[in-house]
């Protein structure tokens, strides 16, 4: 059991940097939660507070019914008593110890009996497929292998919660995809509560049961990947997930488009200041094929970018450039005129404060 | 959700705090460091102020005042009294002139050498580069000692130097005073600017020069407009460092100046302390400290200004090595001459003098090992050779004991400062510790020694007088070498970061395990350097301990001085040879063990 509750967590650094600003969220046992956000939004700081390496300025952290930290009572559980495992972004393998010794060190600290140490080390080495590296030092193995050792070192301690700080960011593209699926398999097998920090929306989308999107230390939205994608709480979240990015039209950018979209959406859109839609929601037809039941607009094809499985089209309409995505080969060439139509449900509206309107 | 039945009383909060300290004693370490270093670094300076502006016991009657009341008497005596000229103004003027001449000489020599060895295709540059550092390793007064051995004359010294034995009587200006002091200081200080210029020249990015060539600049123009400006920081730093060293040095002016009453600031201060004029000495020390601080502040200012010159990539400029052509032969001859004068000649002089019955006679029947292993040498009032001489053996044992403890303390404090700074990076504590540990660096050595004498001469509150104890020497040395140790410790800890330790923390390792099983082993090499470097500096330290080593606790270096005072030049030289030998061995060992050398302890960007 490892259920985590974070309440009103605040972390201020010297010089009045508020790295984390009244963060509250709960994580159920066995979940795989991603903290997603741009660099500097306070993900690492939150993770370090969970691990006990950083003292929050205020707030509470509970693990099941243990108080890990509480600013009101001064209660604090030191890292080693929390039973959590943290994998650093830099891996932080101890350079003066071999792979085997790196894994064994924590077991010695936990006073695990000798025979059991051996068993556990062998088990994690097998689990992470790093057999044969036992006697090597960290500088003698590749980045991907270091990553596995760092994971093995924590898993050997059977942590109740696994904290991963951008574990994939130092790997090359190929390896990153491999490790991503490996992490998912590991989680499915071990079922540890896992918190995964990343600034890569695709990683968060593919791995998580729930995603916490952060910005400037504040929680923007906490939900399943599909909620985040389909029902972003605000424009920031909408822009942060999805690639190519969501298309946005405003009154200033494209007055005619905006007015017609607003009209089509009816009364709901009265307070909308920005309207957004995802590239895959755009249906592109020859100019004559207008579909009157949907909202549609005229445009021309500015560029066609085939990626292999799909085609990204850049469409120009009223001098704004929009991204569209098609999974069949487009019958257009650059410069052709076209009609774009979009389902009303796929259109997202945001108010003055950039919060989404329902 | 969880019920809120927790106890929020003050006692609980306090209990949790205590629990955290046991788990991670870093705050305690930081607190101890702050308190101890504040006393040991700022204390001496405050003591100077207090002694310099208060009536001393011996002057109370004359001044018609009570001991301890405020006075500007000493200030007046230093700046405007009948004795000011001989005690302060003249030494000040001499010191400043000498600093400037030494500076010019060392910077020129260092620059020319660095240029030849780094930027030209001169043969043997590796060999010469290594050898040019030797004068830096030897104690600075080695040259003065060799000079005396060569040039001293009967009229002043009462005995003949090698030159006089050979039939040439050196005039006073050649044997003592301004000329020899300047020359010997240049020879002991040029390696500093050589090293600084050398590393700057090496780090100039070739691409910067190449792009200048691409836009049409000729080679000469590139040198003038691209390369030279990048050497400005090295010029400033080495210049100011040399001035600071010159002001703070005692051995050379004492050996070469005092016999003809050619007094510099440092020797003037020495005189005041010898005469027991505590108030006066405090004011003189303050002046020296202020000059030193001013000089280093200028340096810091310029180094900051010069940040933009710092080049990141060090691609080496070997492709751009200048062809010497017909200048090759003169260049090599120049290098050999410098090497002979700066290393071979002084060392040979010292060594030869210790195995000659009379200096300067090169024949077999003049050969002797008496100065090394003889018993009851008749010329020297029955004293034994240095390897059998109880005084020398005792002082050697003192040196080794004291310096060993100093190395461990300096290395240890340096490590802890680094540790605390990294754990509390960007905090006020880290900033304060950093500045505090840097302060001893900007205080000229002679002033530092005098300030320590002042602080610990009497009991202050719970802290007893340490005068005449080894503890005082140990404390003074540890703090004086702290800047290097702290910088090394901080750099190493910064590079390590906190994550390896935190990973251990999560694994459940208590603090002792984390520190001694993770942090220390990873930093082993740096720590060895941090311990050996203070050892080497300590073994050859004279200026700092001149006020602190009492007849009861001689060090090897003060023993040298004692022998010079008695006129036992050969014994002094022999002890010096031993010191140099020990230092060389240690330096080589250090190089073997860590792959880095003495130069890593130098400043530089
Ligand atoms: N030790 C620290 N001292 C001061 N500011 C810090 C410290 N650590 C992080 N910060 C600041 O806190 C903010 C959040 O940092 P971090 O949690 O590392 O972001 P992320 O991991 O999301 O990139 C940043 O503005 C960063 O500069
Ligand atoms: Mg981060």
PDB file of N, CA, C and O in Angstrom, chain B residues 352 354-371:
ATOM      1  N   UNK B 352      77.043  22.500  -2.660  1.00  0.00           N
ATOM      2  CA  UNK B 352      78.508  22.519  -2.599  1.00  0.00           C
ATOM      3  C   UNK B 352      78.992  23.087  -1.278  1.00  0.00           C
ATOM      4  O   UNK B 352      79.916  22.568  -0.664  1.00  0.00           O
ATOM      5  N   UNK B 354      77.769  22.892   1.502  1.00  0.00           N
ATOM      6  CA  UNK B 354      77.609  22.020   2.668  1.00  0.00           C
ATOM      7  C   UNK B 354      78.637  20.886   2.687  1.00  0.00           C
ATOM      8  O   UNK B 354      78.710  20.158   3.657  1.00  0.00           O
ATOM      9  N   UNK B 355      79.369  20.729   1.591  1.00  0.00           N
ATOM     10  CA  UNK B 355      80.370  19.654   1.600  1.00  0.00           C
ATOM     11  C   UNK B 355      81.779  20.227   1.421  1.00  0.00           C
ATOM     12  O   UNK B 355      82.711  19.508   1.106  1.00  0.00           O
ATOM     13  N   UNK B 356      81.895  21.558   1.617  1.00  0.00           N
ATOM     14  CA  UNK B 356      83.211  22.168   1.518  1.00  0.00           C
ATOM     15  C   UNK B 356      83.632  22.666   2.891  1.00  0.00           C
ATOM     16  O   UNK B 356      82.831  23.272   3.599  1.00  0.00           O
ATOM     17  N   UNK B 357      84.913  22.413   3.243  1.00  0.00           N
ATOM     18  CA  UNK B 357      85.394  22.922   4.523  1.00  0.00           C
ATOM     19  C   UNK B 357      85.388  24.435   4.481  1.00  0.00           C
ATOM     20  O   UNK B 357      84.851  25.107   5.355  1.00  0.00           O
ATOM     21  N   UNK B 358      85.964  24.970   3.394  1.00  0.00           N
ATOM     22  CA  UNK B 358      85.835  26.398   3.162  1.00  0.00           C
ATOM     23  C   UNK B 358      85.131  26.599   1.839  1.00  0.00           C
ATOM     24  O   UNK B 358      85.476  25.983   0.845  1.00  0.00           O
ATOM     25  N   UNK B 359      84.173  27.488   1.834  1.00  0.00           N
ATOM     26  CA  UNK B 359      83.378  27.656   0.626  1.00  0.00           C
ATOM     27  C   UNK B 359      84.229  28.224  -0.492  1.00  0.00           C
ATOM     28  O   UNK B 359      85.072  29.083  -0.274  1.00  0.00           O
ATOM     29  N   UNK B 360      83.990  27.729  -1.690  1.00  0.00           N
ATOM     30  CA  UNK B 360      84.622  28.339  -2.854  1.00  0.00           C
ATOM     31  C   UNK B 360      85.936  27.697  -3.249  1.00  0.00           C
ATOM     32  O   UNK B 360      86.539  28.097  -4.228  1.00  0.00           O
ATOM     33  N   UNK B 361      86.387  26.731  -2.496  1.00  0.00           N
ATOM     34  CA  UNK B 361      87.614  26.038  -2.890  1.00  0.00           C
ATOM     35  C   UNK B 361      87.219  24.663  -3.414  1.00  0.00           C
ATOM     36  O   UNK B 361      86.607  23.867  -2.705  1.00  0.00           O
ATOM     37  N   UNK B 362      87.500  24.445  -4.665  1.00  0.00           N
ATOM     38  CA  UNK B 362      87.046  23.207  -5.270  1.00  0.00           C
ATOM     39  C   UNK B 362      88.193  22.215  -5.402  1.00  0.00           C
ATOM     40  O   UNK B 362      88.732  21.983  -6.456  1.00  0.00           O
ATOM     41  N   UNK B 363      88.589  21.647  -4.308  1.00  0.00           N
ATOM     42  CA  UNK B 363      89.603  20.598  -4.386  1.00  0.00           C
ATOM     43  C   UNK B 363      89.192  19.501  -3.421  1.00  0.00           C
ATOM     44  O   UNK B 363      88.399  19.725  -2.496  1.00  0.00           O
ATOM     45  N   UNK B 364      89.728  18.316  -3.653  1.00  0.00           N
ATOM     46  CA  UNK B 364      89.287  17.155  -2.882  1.00  0.00           C
ATOM     47  C   UNK B 364      89.585  17.296  -1.398  1.00  0.00           C
ATOM     48  O   UNK B 364      88.775  16.903  -0.555  1.00  0.00           O
ATOM     49  N   UNK B 365      90.731  17.901  -1.070  1.00  0.00           N
ATOM     50  CA  UNK B 365      91.043  17.973   0.358  1.00  0.00           C
ATOM     51  C   UNK B 365      90.214  19.028   1.073  1.00  0.00           C
ATOM     52  O   UNK B 365      90.268  19.159   2.286  1.00  0.00           O
ATOM     53  N   UNK B 366      89.413  19.770   0.309  1.00  0.00           N
ATOM     54  CA  UNK B 366      88.486  20.704   0.926  1.00  0.00           C
ATOM     55  C   UNK B 366      87.118  20.051   1.143  1.00  0.00           C
ATOM     56  O   UNK B 366      86.209  20.648   1.691  1.00  0.00           O
ATOM     57  N   UNK B 367      86.982  18.781   0.685  1.00  0.00           N
ATOM     58  CA  UNK B 367      85.696  18.096   0.779  1.00  0.00           C
ATOM     59  C   UNK B 367      85.470  17.587   2.198  1.00  0.00           C
ATOM     60  O   UNK B 367      86.381  17.095   2.854  1.00  0.00           O
ATOM     61  N   UNK B 368      84.222  17.747   2.664  1.00  0.00           N
ATOM     62  CA  UNK B 368      83.912  17.233   3.999  1.00  0.00           C
ATOM     63  C   UNK B 368      82.442  16.854   4.101  1.00  0.00           C
ATOM     64  O   UNK B 368      81.606  17.415   3.399  1.00  0.00           O
ATOM     65  N   UNK B 369      82.167  15.892   4.935  1.00  0.00           N
ATOM     66  CA  UNK B 369      80.766  15.581   5.226  1.00  0.00           C
ATOM     67  C   UNK B 369      80.405  16.015   6.644  1.00  0.00           C
ATOM     68  O   UNK B 369      79.334  15.717   7.157  1.00  0.00           O
ATOM     69  N   UNK B 370      81.348  16.738   7.258  1.00  0.00           N
ATOM     70  CA  UNK B 370      81.145  17.153   8.648  1.00  0.00           C
ATOM     71  C   UNK B 370      79.829  17.893   8.864  1.00  0.00           C
ATOM     72  O   UNK B 370      79.158  17.682   9.861  1.00  0.00           O
ATOM     73  N   UNK B 371      79.493  18.771   7.924  1.00  0.00           N
ATOM     74  CA  UNK B 371      78.291  19.566   8.133  1.00  0.00           C
ATOM     75  C   UNK B 371      77.032  18.698   8.091  1.00  0.00           C
ATOM     76  O   UNK B 371      75.975  19.105   8.535  1.00  0.00           O
TER      77      UNK B 371
END
